[in-house]
Amino acid sequence: MFPDLRAFLDRLRTDGDLATVSAPVDANQEIAEIHRRVIAAGGPALLFTNVTDRDFPVVTNLFGTARRAELAFGTRPLALIKRLVGLAETLLPPTPSKLWAARDVAREAMRIGTRRGASGPVTDVIGPPALDRLPVLTCWPDDGGPFITLPLVYTEHPAGKGHNLGMYRLQIHDRQTTGMHWQIGKGGGFHYNAAEDRQQALPATVFLGGPPALILAAVAPLPENVPELMLASLIAGGRLPLTAPIAPHPHPLVATAEFALMGDVPPGERRPEGPFGDHYGYYSLRHDYPVFRVRQIARRKDAIFPATVVGKPRQEDFFIGDLLQELLSPLFPLVMPGVSALWSYGETGYHSLAGAVVRNRYGREAMASAFRILGEGQLSLTKFLIATDQPVDLKDFRATLEHLLARTRFETDLYVFSNLSMDTLDYTGPEVNKGSKGVWLGLGDPVRDLPRAFRPAVSPPPEVSDVRVFCGGCLLVGAPRYTDDTGAAERLASHPAFAGWPLLIVTDEPERASRSVANFLWTTFTRFEPARDIYAAATRIVRHHLAYTAPIVIDARLKPGFPDELFCAPDVADLVSRRWREYFAAGVEMGDSARAHLD
């Protein structure tokens, strides 16, 4: 495993998977566009050594392929988690022979934790804040300013109830102040709420760099008060080295980090933050967030600034997210006994859609598992959950959707729950943080044969511009823009041309949505809210349940108030195209950043 960022970069350099850009580059959009074109082509990590008017080099695309993500975090954590799950199932009741057979886990446990030292590389230089000298990226033309995109934010509960390590983007306000983007349901935000209730400032430390294991631990959806530093130690396979606190700051520092920003978040203080491009592929809008006041910066004498770029899937966070799901998958049946498989779709921003295979040993047991999923940590932000009790490869979305459509009984198997919380970055609801959820079951044996060719008995209505088959049972239907015809989706649900099709996706981009599964997922599930955008040929109220008659229609057209889709500024795109050979004299493939993995 890698004790710090440098060790990982050395390995990438040896593997020929790190490209160094020595030409002068601008942190304002230029680096981000280079990054996006490289990641779109599946290219190497990028080390920019000459950032205009900044004091440090910046490295991006560290985990931008499945291979690099797995290399950074290794196969050891997955093997150990599987071993622990196996012991949880077999060790009780304990016997001498069982305990002896588990001695390998005891040895591993002895290596997990932290170890304190007086100092470390991160304390080479300690000085006042000068955030304007850091190569913080501005990624998109309408961003509110530069954001620190890979911050590892460490806080401690003011009542001594443990620590939290999370990743919350920080907009640079000035030389010594940033925003603190604590969304709902985030551990650091819970600590801040507790401190604010006491009218106390919350001390915070932001680490940049260090062991790659820290990044995975920071983004892992752990239950509240489960210590992320212990998970980082478990992933890294050794005790995490810490330094003594630098007075008056109370926190120890990760000894092998590149930077440590030390300060506090005062109570009651808010400043506007955003907009910024996010992993849904749109701009998240401007909102008020707490303020992080940096008091001191500690760093290595030759510090390297790590950064990433988020945007339309698939970006670097996609590969981390999928690897994290693989890592945690053995735990799902342990913490949620009725759930045998679970997968959230990164192409939708993860929170927009998840699929599950659950047990259904008695009537409607599947809903007990659905409620358990929607009540579990970060999974509680899931907007739409599809579930079956039969084996299916959830990663194969087209096959999963066909499996569901063949088995679902719409009168009883589709649920919509209104007036709930929603992911802060999902703007499909009526206002920020508010919206609805849907649960859709497809249980038992098939109840219908799915149509696979569109041969209507009557012609579609004139407002339909295009009809395409996405998979068995599902049509993509082109319709006028929502602002031109708000009622189109509802009317199409009962039109005889679509009789016999279980599911219609009404879209203003049918050709784009049909190009790939990734496009279908993105254009559908980032653009609809269950309570507003689901229609049916007929709807009845049965025992306070809405009983739907097929076809079901999802209105996935862009609605008024949705944020803008992310596109590079034309002048920046032209600049990067002209300078490509200057950046990469040895040759690095230039991908299409506008399309990226949404082809």
Coordinates of C-alpha atoms in Angstrom, one line a residue:
M1 CA 0.0 0.0 0.0
F2 CA 1.0 3.6 -0.4
P3 CA 2.0 5.7 2.7
D4 CA 1.5 9.0 0.9
L5 CA 0.7 10.7 -2.4
R6 CA 4.4 10.6 -3.5
A7 CA 4.6 6.9 -3.2
F8 CA 1.5 6.6 -5.4
L9 CA 2.9 9.0 -8.0
D10 CA 6.2 7.1 -8.0
R11 CA 4.3 3.9 -8.9
L12 CA 2.3 5.6 -11.6
R13 CA 5.5 7.1 -13.1
T14 CA 7.1 3.6 -13.1
D15 CA 4.0 2.2 -14.8
G16 CA 4.0 4.9 -17.5
D17 CA 0.6 6.1 -16.1
L18 CA 1.6 9.6 -15.1
A19 CA 2.1 12.5 -17.6
T20 CA 4.0 15.6 -16.5
V21 CA 3.0 18.9 -18.1
S22 CA 5.8 21.5 -17.8
A23 CA 4.2 24.1 -20.1
P24 CA 2.7 27.0 -18.3
V25 CA -1.0 26.4 -17.6
D26 CA -3.8 28.4 -16.0
A27 CA -5.7 27.1 -12.9
N28 CA -8.7 29.0 -14.2
Q29 CA -10.5 26.4 -16.5
E30 CA -7.5 25.5 -18.6
I31 CA -6.2 22.7 -16.4
A32 CA -9.8 21.4 -15.9
E33 CA -10.3 21.1 -19.7
I34 CA -7.0 19.3 -20.2
H35 CA -8.0 16.9 -17.4
R36 CA -11.5 16.3 -18.9
R37 CA -10.1 15.5 -22.4
V38 CA -7.5 13.1 -20.9
I39 CA -10.1 11.3 -18.7
A40 CA -12.5 11.0 -21.6
A41 CA -9.8 9.0 -23.5
G42 CA -9.0 6.9 -20.4
G43 CA -5.6 8.6 -20.2
P44 CA -2.9 9.0 -17.4
A45 CA -2.7 10.9 -14.2
L46 CA -1.5 14.5 -14.8
L47 CA 1.2 16.4 -12.9
F48 CA 1.2 20.2 -13.8
T49 CA 4.5 21.6 -12.7
N50 CA 4.1 25.2 -14.0
V51 CA 0.8 26.7 -12.9
T52 CA 0.6 30.4 -13.8
D53 CA 0.9 32.7 -10.8
R54 CA 0.8 29.9 -8.2
D55 CA 3.5 28.5 -5.9
F56 CA 2.9 24.8 -6.1
P57 CA 2.4 22.0 -8.7
V58 CA -1.0 20.4 -9.0
V59 CA -1.8 16.7 -9.7
T60 CA -5.2 15.6 -11.1
N61 CA -6.8 12.4 -12.5
L62 CA -5.2 10.3 -9.8
F63 CA -8.0 7.7 -9.8
G64 CA -9.5 8.4 -13.3
T65 CA -9.5 4.8 -14.5
A66 CA -10.7 1.6 -12.9
R67 CA -7.1 0.3 -12.9
R68 CA -5.7 3.3 -11.0
A69 CA -8.5 3.3 -8.5
E70 CA -7.9 -0.3 -7.7
L71 CA -4.2 0.2 -7.6
A72 CA -4.5 3.1 -5.1
F73 CA -6.7 1.2 -2.7
G74 CA -5.7 -2.4 -3.4
T75 CA -7.5 -5.7 -3.1
R76 CA -6.5 -6.2 0.5
P77 CA -9.5 -4.2 2.0
L78 CA -12.1 -6.2 0.1
A79 CA -10.5 -9.5 1.1
L80 CA -10.4 -8.4 4.8
I81 CA -14.0 -7.2 4.8
K82 CA -15.1 -10.6 3.3
R83 CA -13.2 -12.3 6.0
L84 CA -14.8 -10.2 8.7
V85 CA -18.2 -10.9 7.3
G86 CA -17.5 -14.6 7.2
L87 CA -16.4 -14.5 10.9
A88 CA -19.6 -12.6 11.8
E89 CA -21.6 -15.5 10.4
T90 CA -19.5 -18.4 11.8
L91 CA -17.7 -17.3 14.9
L92 CA -20.8 -17.3 17.2
P93 CA -20.9 -19.1 19.5
P94 CA -17.1 -18.8 20.0
T95 CA -15.1 -21.9 20.7
P96 CA -11.4 -22.3 21.2
S97 CA -11.0 -23.8 17.7
K98 CA -13.0 -21.0 16.1
L99 CA -11.0 -18.3 17.9
W100 CA -7.8 -20.0 16.9
A101 CA -8.9 -20.1 13.2
A102 CA -9.6 -16.4 13.4
R103 CA -6.1 -15.4 14.7
D104 CA -5.2 -13.9 11.3
V105 CA -7.9 -11.2 11.9
A106 CA -6.6 -10.6 15.4
R107 CA -3.2 -9.9 13.9
E108 CA -4.7 -7.5 11.4
A109 CA -6.6 -5.7 14.2
M110 CA -3.3 -5.1 16.0
R111 CA -2.0 -3.1 13.1
I112 CA -5.1 -0.8 12.8
G113 CA -5.2 2.6 14.4
T114 CA -3.0 5.7 14.7
R115 CA 0.4 6.4 16.0
R116 CA 1.6 9.8 17.3
G117 CA 4.9 11.5 16.7
A118 CA 6.1 15.0 17.5
S119 CA 6.3 16.0 13.8
G120 CA 6.2 14.8 10.2
P121 CA 6.7 16.0 6.7
V122 CA 3.5 18.0 6.8
T123 CA 5.1 20.3 9.5
D124 CA 8.1 21.2 7.3
V125 CA 6.7 24.7 6.8
I126 CA 4.1 26.4 9.1
G127 CA 2.9 29.8 8.3
P128 CA -0.1 32.2 7.9
P129 CA -2.9 31.5 5.4
A130 CA -2.2 32.5 1.8
L131 CA -4.9 30.6 -0.1
D132 CA -4.5 32.7 -3.2
R133 CA -1.0 31.1 -3.7
L134 CA -2.5 27.6 -3.9
P135 CA -3.3 26.2 -7.4
V136 CA -7.0 25.8 -6.7
L137 CA -9.0 25.1 -9.9
T138 CA -11.9 26.9 -11.4
C139 CA -13.4 24.1 -13.5
W140 CA -16.4 25.6 -15.4
P141 CA -17.1 29.0 -16.9
D142 CA -20.1 29.9 -14.6
D143 CA -18.5 28.6 -11.4
G144 CA -18.7 31.0 -8.5
G145 CA -14.9 30.9 -8.2
P146 CA -12.1 28.4 -7.5
F147 CA -13.0 25.4 -5.3
I148 CA -10.8 23.0 -3.4
T149 CA -12.1 19.8 -4.8
L150 CA -10.2 17.0 -2.8
P151 CA -10.3 18.4 0.7
L152 CA -10.2 15.9 3.6
V153 CA -12.2 17.8 6.3
Y154 CA -11.5 16.6 9.8
T155 CA -13.8 17.6 12.7
E156 CA -14.5 16.4 16.2
H157 CA -17.8 16.4 18.0
P158 CA -17.9 19.2 20.5
A159 CA -19.2 16.8 23.2
G160 CA -16.4 14.2 22.5
K161 CA -18.6 11.8 20.5
G162 CA -15.9 10.9 18.0
H163 CA -14.5 12.4 14.8
N164 CA -15.5 12.8 11.2
L165 CA -13.4 12.8 8.0
G166 CA -15.5 14.0 5.0
M167 CA -15.0 15.6 1.6
Y168 CA -16.8 18.9 1.3
R169 CA -15.9 21.3 -1.5
L170 CA -14.4 24.6 -0.3
Q171 CA -14.9 27.7 -2.4
I172 CA -12.0 30.2 -1.9
H173 CA -13.5 33.5 -0.7
D174 CA -10.2 35.3 0.0
R175 CA -6.6 34.7 1.3
Q176 CA -7.8 33.1 4.5
T177 CA -11.5 32.2 4.1
T178 CA -13.4 29.5 2.3
G179 CA -16.9 28.2 2.2
M180 CA -17.7 24.9 3.9
H181 CA -20.2 23.0 1.7
W182 CA -21.9 20.8 4.4
Q183 CA -24.9 19.3 2.7
I184 CA -27.7 17.6 4.6
G185 CA -26.9 14.3 6.2
K186 CA -23.1 14.9 6.4
G187 CA -21.1 14.0 9.5
G188 CA -19.1 17.2 9.6
G189 CA -22.4 19.2 9.4
F190 CA -23.8 17.3 12.4
H191 CA -20.7 18.3 14.4
Y192 CA -21.1 21.9 13.3
N193 CA -24.8 21.9 14.3
A194 CA -23.9 20.7 17.7
A195 CA -21.2 23.4 18.1
E196 CA -23.5 26.1 16.7
D197 CA -26.2 25.1 19.3
R198 CA -23.6 25.9 21.9
Q199 CA -22.6 29.1 20.2
Q200 CA -19.1 27.8 19.7
A201 CA -16.8 27.8 16.7
L202 CA -16.0 24.3 15.5
P203 CA -12.3 23.6 14.9
A204 CA -11.6 22.1 11.5
T205 CA -8.6 20.8 9.7
V206 CA -8.4 20.3 6.0
F207 CA -5.8 17.8 4.8
L208 CA -4.7 17.7 1.1
G209 CA -2.9 14.6 0.0
G210 CA -1.5 11.9 2.2
P211 CA -2.3 8.2 1.9
P212 CA -4.8 7.5 -0.9
A213 CA -6.6 5.4 1.7
L214 CA -7.6 8.7 3.4
I215 CA -9.6 9.7 0.3
L216 CA -11.5 6.5 0.2
A217 CA -12.3 6.7 3.9
A218 CA -13.5 10.3 3.6
V219 CA -16.1 9.5 0.9
A220 CA -17.2 6.1 2.3
P221 CA -20.9 6.3 3.5
L222 CA -20.1 5.1 7.0
P223 CA -22.7 5.2 9.8
E224 CA -22.4 8.3 12.0
N225 CA -19.6 8.1 14.6
V226 CA -17.8 5.2 12.9
P227 CA -14.2 6.6 12.8
E228 CA -13.0 7.2 9.3
L229 CA -9.3 7.3 10.4
M230 CA -9.7 3.7 11.5
L231 CA -11.1 2.8 8.1
A232 CA -8.1 4.6 6.4
S233 CA -5.8 2.5 8.6
L234 CA -7.6 -0.7 7.7
I235 CA -7.4 0.1 4.0
A236 CA -3.7 1.1 4.3
G237 CA -2.8 -2.0 6.3
G238 CA -0.9 -0.1 9.0
R239 CA -1.3 2.6 11.7
L240 CA -1.9 6.1 10.4
P241 CA 1.0 8.4 11.5
L242 CA -0.1 11.6 13.2
T243 CA 1.8 14.6 14.5
A244 CA 1.2 16.5 17.7
P245 CA -1.2 19.4 17.4
I246 CA 0.3 22.8 16.5
A247 CA -0.9 25.2 19.2
P248 CA -3.4 26.8 19.4
H249 CA -5.1 24.4 17.0
P250 CA -6.4 21.3 18.9
H251 CA -6.2 18.6 16.2
P252 CA -3.3 16.3 15.4
L253 CA -2.2 16.4 11.8
V254 CA -1.8 13.5 9.3
A255 CA 2.0 13.4 9.2
T256 CA 2.3 12.4 5.5
A257 CA -0.3 14.9 4.1
E258 CA 0.9 17.5 1.6
F259 CA -1.0 20.4 3.2
A260 CA -3.0 20.9 6.4
L261 CA -5.3 24.0 6.6
M262 CA -6.0 24.7 10.3
G263 CA -8.9 26.9 11.4
D264 CA -12.5 27.0 12.6
V265 CA -16.0 27.4 11.4
P266 CA -17.7 30.2 13.5
P267 CA -21.4 29.8 14.6
G268 CA -24.0 31.8 12.8
E269 CA -21.9 33.0 9.9
R270 CA -22.9 32.2 6.3
R271 CA -21.7 33.4 2.9
P272 CA -23.1 32.7 -0.6
E273 CA -21.3 29.8 -2.2
G274 CA -21.5 28.6 -5.8
P275 CA -22.7 28.0 -8.4
F276 CA -20.3 25.2 -9.4
G277 CA -20.4 22.3 -11.8
D278 CA -21.1 19.0 -10.0
H279 CA -21.2 15.3 -10.6
Y280 CA -24.8 15.3 -11.8
G281 CA -23.5 17.1 -14.9
Y282 CA -25.2 20.4 -14.2
Y283 CA -24.4 23.5 -12.1
S284 CA -25.5 23.4 -8.5
L285 CA -26.9 26.8 -7.7
R286 CA -25.8 29.6 -5.3
H287 CA -26.7 29.1 -1.7
D288 CA -25.5 30.2 1.7
Y289 CA -23.1 27.9 3.6
P290 CA -20.9 28.2 6.7
V291 CA -17.5 29.8 6.5
F292 CA -14.1 28.2 7.2
R293 CA -11.6 30.7 8.6
V294 CA -8.1 29.4 8.1
R295 CA -5.6 30.5 10.8
Q296 CA -2.5 28.6 9.8
I297 CA -1.2 26.4 7.0
A298 CA 1.3 23.5 7.5
R299 CA 2.8 21.9 4.5
R300 CA 5.7 19.9 3.1
K301 CA 8.5 22.0 1.8
D302 CA 8.0 20.7 -1.7
A303 CA 4.2 20.2 -1.4
I304 CA 2.1 18.9 -4.3
F305 CA -1.6 20.1 -4.5
P306 CA -4.1 17.3 -5.4
A307 CA -7.2 18.2 -7.2
T308 CA -10.0 16.7 -9.3
V309 CA -12.7 17.9 -11.7
V310 CA -16.3 16.9 -11.5
G311 CA -18.8 17.1 -14.3
K312 CA -20.9 14.8 -16.5
P313 CA -20.4 11.1 -15.8
R314 CA -18.0 9.4 -15.9
Q315 CA -15.4 11.6 -14.2
E316 CA -12.8 10.6 -11.6
D317 CA -15.3 10.4 -8.8
F318 CA -17.2 7.7 -10.7
F319 CA -14.3 5.2 -10.5
I320 CA -13.9 5.9 -6.8
G321 CA -17.6 5.5 -6.2
D322 CA -17.9 2.2 -8.1
L323 CA -14.8 0.8 -6.3
L324 CA -16.3 1.9 -3.0
Q325 CA -19.5 0.0 -3.8
E326 CA -17.5 -3.1 -4.6
L327 CA -15.6 -2.8 -1.3
L328 CA -18.7 -2.4 0.8
S329 CA -20.9 -4.9 -1.0
P330 CA -20.1 -7.8 1.4
L331 CA -21.4 -5.7 4.3
F332 CA -24.9 -5.1 2.8
P333 CA -26.3 -8.6 3.7
L334 CA -24.8 -8.2 7.2
V335 CA -26.2 -4.8 8.1
M336 CA -29.3 -5.2 6.0
P337 CA -30.1 -9.0 6.2
G338 CA -32.9 -8.9 3.6
V339 CA -30.6 -7.3 1.0
S340 CA -28.4 -9.7 -1.0
A341 CA -27.2 -7.2 -3.6
L342 CA -27.3 -3.4 -4.0
W343 CA -26.0 -1.0 -6.7
S344 CA -26.3 2.7 -7.1
Y345 CA -25.8 4.0 -10.6
G346 CA -23.0 6.5 -11.0
E347 CA -24.3 7.7 -14.3
T348 CA -27.2 9.3 -12.4
G349 CA -25.1 10.9 -9.7
Y350 CA -25.5 7.8 -7.5
H351 CA -28.3 9.2 -5.3
S352 CA -30.8 9.4 -8.2
L353 CA -31.2 5.7 -8.8
A354 CA -30.3 2.4 -7.0
G355 CA -31.2 -1.2 -7.7
A356 CA -31.4 -4.0 -5.2
V357 CA -32.0 -7.8 -5.0
V358 CA -33.9 -8.5 -1.8
R359 CA -35.6 -11.4 -0.1
N360 CA -39.4 -11.9 -0.4
R361 CA -40.2 -14.9 1.7
Y362 CA -43.6 -13.7 2.6
G363 CA -46.0 -11.2 0.9
R364 CA -44.4 -7.8 0.5
E365 CA -41.3 -8.5 2.6
A366 CA -39.4 -6.8 -0.2
M367 CA -40.8 -3.5 1.0
A368 CA -39.3 -4.0 4.4
S369 CA -35.9 -4.2 2.7
A370 CA -36.7 -1.2 0.6
F371 CA -37.5 0.8 3.7
R372 CA -34.3 -0.4 5.3
I373 CA -32.2 0.7 2.3
L374 CA -33.9 4.2 2.3
G375 CA -33.1 4.5 6.0
E376 CA -29.5 3.6 5.8
G377 CA -27.0 6.5 6.0
Q378 CA -26.2 8.1 2.7
L379 CA -28.6 5.6 1.0
S380 CA -31.4 7.6 2.6
L381 CA -30.9 10.2 -0.1
T382 CA -31.7 7.7 -2.9
K383 CA -34.5 9.2 -5.1
F384 CA -35.6 6.1 -6.9
L385 CA -35.2 2.5 -5.9
I386 CA -35.9 -0.5 -8.1
A387 CA -36.0 -4.0 -6.4
T388 CA -36.5 -7.6 -7.3
D389 CA -36.3 -10.9 -5.4
Q390 CA -34.8 -12.8 -8.3
P391 CA -31.1 -13.0 -9.3
V392 CA -30.0 -10.3 -11.8
D393 CA -26.8 -8.5 -12.6
L394 CA -27.7 -5.0 -11.3
K395 CA -24.7 -3.5 -13.1
D396 CA -26.3 -4.5 -16.4
F397 CA -29.0 -1.9 -16.3
R398 CA -30.7 -2.8 -19.5
A399 CA -31.1 -6.4 -18.4
T400 CA -32.2 -5.3 -14.9
L401 CA -34.9 -3.0 -16.3
E402 CA -36.3 -5.7 -18.6
H403 CA -36.3 -8.1 -15.6
L404 CA -38.3 -5.6 -13.6
L405 CA -40.8 -4.7 -16.4
A406 CA -41.5 -8.4 -17.0
R407 CA -42.5 -9.0 -13.3
T408 CA -44.0 -5.8 -12.0
R409 CA -47.7 -5.4 -11.3
F410 CA -48.1 -1.6 -11.5
E411 CA -51.3 -1.6 -9.5
T412 CA -49.5 -2.8 -6.4
D413 CA -45.7 -2.5 -7.0
L414 CA -45.0 1.2 -7.7
Y415 CA -44.9 3.5 -4.7
V416 CA -44.4 7.3 -4.6
F417 CA -43.6 9.1 -1.3
S418 CA -44.0 12.8 -1.3
N419 CA -42.7 15.6 1.0
L420 CA -39.4 14.0 1.8
S421 CA -35.7 15.2 1.8
M422 CA -33.6 15.1 -1.4
D423 CA -29.9 15.3 -2.1
T424 CA -28.9 19.0 -2.0
L425 CA -27.4 18.8 -5.5
D426 CA -30.6 17.4 -7.1
Y427 CA -32.7 20.3 -8.3
T428 CA -35.7 18.3 -9.7
G429 CA -37.7 18.8 -6.5
P430 CA -39.9 21.9 -5.7
E431 CA -37.1 23.5 -3.7
V432 CA -33.6 22.7 -2.5
N433 CA -33.3 19.6 -0.2
K434 CA -37.0 18.8 -0.7
G435 CA -38.7 16.3 -3.1
S436 CA -40.0 12.8 -3.2
K437 CA -38.9 9.2 -3.6
G438 CA -40.1 6.2 -5.6
V439 CA -39.9 2.4 -5.0
W440 CA -40.6 0.1 -7.8
L441 CA -40.8 -3.7 -7.3
G442 CA -40.6 -6.6 -9.8
L443 CA -41.1 -9.8 -7.9
G444 CA -41.5 -13.5 -8.6
D445 CA -42.0 -15.0 -12.1
P446 CA -42.7 -12.9 -15.2
V447 CA -46.3 -11.7 -15.7
R448 CA -46.0 -10.4 -19.2
D449 CA -44.0 -10.8 -22.4
L450 CA -42.2 -7.6 -23.3
P451 CA -42.7 -6.0 -26.7
R452 CA -39.4 -5.4 -28.5
A453 CA -40.5 -3.6 -31.7
F454 CA -42.7 -0.5 -32.0
R455 CA -45.5 -1.4 -34.4
P456 CA -48.5 0.7 -33.2
A457 CA -52.0 -0.1 -34.2
V458 CA -52.6 3.7 -34.6
S459 CA -50.1 6.4 -35.4
P460 CA -48.7 8.4 -32.4
P461 CA -50.1 11.9 -32.0
P462 CA -48.5 14.7 -34.0
E463 CA -46.6 16.2 -31.0
V464 CA -44.5 13.0 -30.9
S465 CA -41.3 13.7 -32.8
D466 CA -39.5 10.4 -32.4
V467 CA -40.0 6.9 -30.9
R468 CA -37.1 4.6 -30.1
V469 CA -37.0 1.2 -28.3
F470 CA -34.5 1.3 -25.4
C471 CA -35.1 -2.2 -24.3
G472 CA -37.9 -4.8 -24.2
G473 CA -40.9 -3.0 -22.7
C474 CA -39.4 0.5 -22.7
L475 CA -39.8 3.3 -25.3
L476 CA -38.1 6.6 -25.5
V477 CA -40.7 9.1 -26.8
G478 CA -39.7 12.5 -28.2
A479 CA -42.0 15.3 -27.2
P480 CA -42.1 19.1 -27.2
R481 CA -40.2 21.0 -24.7
Y482 CA -41.9 21.1 -21.3
T483 CA -42.4 24.9 -21.5
D484 CA -44.2 24.5 -24.8
D485 CA -46.5 21.6 -23.7
T486 CA -46.6 20.8 -20.0
G487 CA -49.3 18.2 -20.4
A488 CA -47.7 16.1 -23.2
A489 CA -46.5 13.3 -20.9
E490 CA -49.9 12.9 -19.2
R491 CA -51.7 12.7 -22.5
L492 CA -49.3 10.2 -24.0
A493 CA -49.9 7.8 -21.1
S494 CA -53.4 7.0 -22.4
H495 CA -52.8 7.2 -26.2
P496 CA -53.6 3.9 -27.9
A497 CA -50.4 4.0 -30.0
F498 CA -48.5 3.0 -26.8
A499 CA -50.8 0.3 -25.5
G500 CA -49.0 -2.8 -24.5
W501 CA -45.7 -1.0 -23.6
P502 CA -45.1 -1.0 -19.8
L503 CA -42.8 2.0 -19.7
L504 CA -42.5 5.3 -21.7
I505 CA -39.7 7.8 -21.1
V506 CA -40.8 11.1 -22.5
T507 CA -37.8 13.2 -23.3
D508 CA -36.8 16.3 -25.3
E509 CA -33.6 14.5 -26.4
P510 CA -34.6 11.0 -27.6
E511 CA -31.7 10.5 -30.0
R512 CA -29.2 11.4 -27.3
A513 CA -30.9 9.3 -24.7
S514 CA -30.9 6.2 -26.9
R515 CA -27.2 6.3 -27.8
S516 CA -26.1 4.3 -24.7
V517 CA -27.2 3.0 -21.4
A518 CA -25.1 5.7 -19.7
N519 CA -27.0 8.4 -21.7
F520 CA -30.3 6.8 -20.9
L521 CA -29.6 6.8 -17.2
W522 CA -28.3 10.3 -17.1
T523 CA -31.0 12.0 -19.3
T524 CA -33.8 10.1 -17.5
F525 CA -33.0 10.0 -13.8
T526 CA -31.3 13.4 -13.3
R527 CA -34.3 15.1 -14.9
F528 CA -37.4 13.7 -13.1
E529 CA -38.9 13.8 -9.7
P530 CA -41.3 10.9 -8.8
A531 CA -44.1 12.9 -7.3
R532 CA -44.3 15.4 -10.2
D533 CA -43.2 13.4 -13.2
I534 CA -44.8 9.9 -13.1
Y535 CA -48.1 9.4 -15.0
A536 CA -50.1 6.4 -16.0
A537 CA -52.9 5.4 -18.4
A538 CA -55.2 5.4 -15.4
T539 CA -54.8 5.9 -11.7
R540 CA -57.1 4.8 -8.9
I541 CA -56.9 5.2 -5.1
V542 CA -57.2 1.8 -3.4
R543 CA -56.9 1.8 0.3
H544 CA -54.9 5.1 0.2
H545 CA -52.5 3.6 -2.4
L546 CA -52.3 4.9 -5.9
A547 CA -52.9 2.0 -8.2
Y548 CA -51.5 2.6 -11.7
T549 CA -52.5 1.1 -15.0
A550 CA -49.8 0.7 -17.6
P551 CA -48.2 2.3 -19.4
I552 CA -46.2 4.2 -16.8
V553 CA -44.8 7.4 -18.1
I554 CA -41.7 9.2 -16.7
D555 CA -41.5 12.8 -17.9
A556 CA -37.8 13.3 -18.2
R557 CA -37.9 16.6 -20.1
L558 CA -36.0 19.6 -18.8
K559 CA -38.2 21.7 -16.6
P560 CA -38.2 25.4 -15.7
G561 CA -35.8 26.1 -12.9
F562 CA -33.4 23.3 -13.7
P563 CA -29.8 24.4 -13.6
D564 CA -27.8 24.6 -16.8
E565 CA -25.9 21.6 -18.3
L566 CA -22.1 21.8 -18.1
F567 CA -20.1 22.9 -21.1
C568 CA -16.6 24.2 -21.5
A569 CA -16.1 27.8 -22.5
P570 CA -15.5 27.9 -26.3
D571 CA -12.4 30.1 -25.9
V572 CA -10.9 27.7 -23.4
A573 CA -11.7 24.7 -25.6
D574 CA -10.0 26.4 -28.5
L575 CA -6.9 27.2 -26.4
V576 CA -6.5 23.6 -25.2
S577 CA -6.9 22.3 -28.7
R578 CA -4.2 24.6 -30.1
R579 CA -1.8 23.9 -27.2
W580 CA -2.3 20.1 -27.0
R581 CA 1.1 19.2 -28.5
E582 CA 2.7 21.8 -26.3
Y583 CA 1.3 20.1 -23.2
F584 CA 2.1 16.5 -24.3
A585 CA 5.1 16.4 -26.6
A586 CA 5.4 12.7 -26.1
G587 CA 1.8 12.2 -27.1
V588 CA -1.3 11.7 -25.0
E589 CA -4.6 11.0 -26.7
M590 CA -7.1 13.9 -26.7
G591 CA -10.6 12.8 -25.8
D592 CA -13.9 14.6 -26.5
S593 CA -14.6 16.4 -23.2
A594 CA -18.0 17.7 -24.3
R595 CA -19.3 14.1 -24.8
A596 CA -17.0 12.4 -22.3
H597 CA -18.5 9.0 -21.5
L598 CA -22.0 10.3 -22.4
D599 CA -21.6 9.4 -26.1

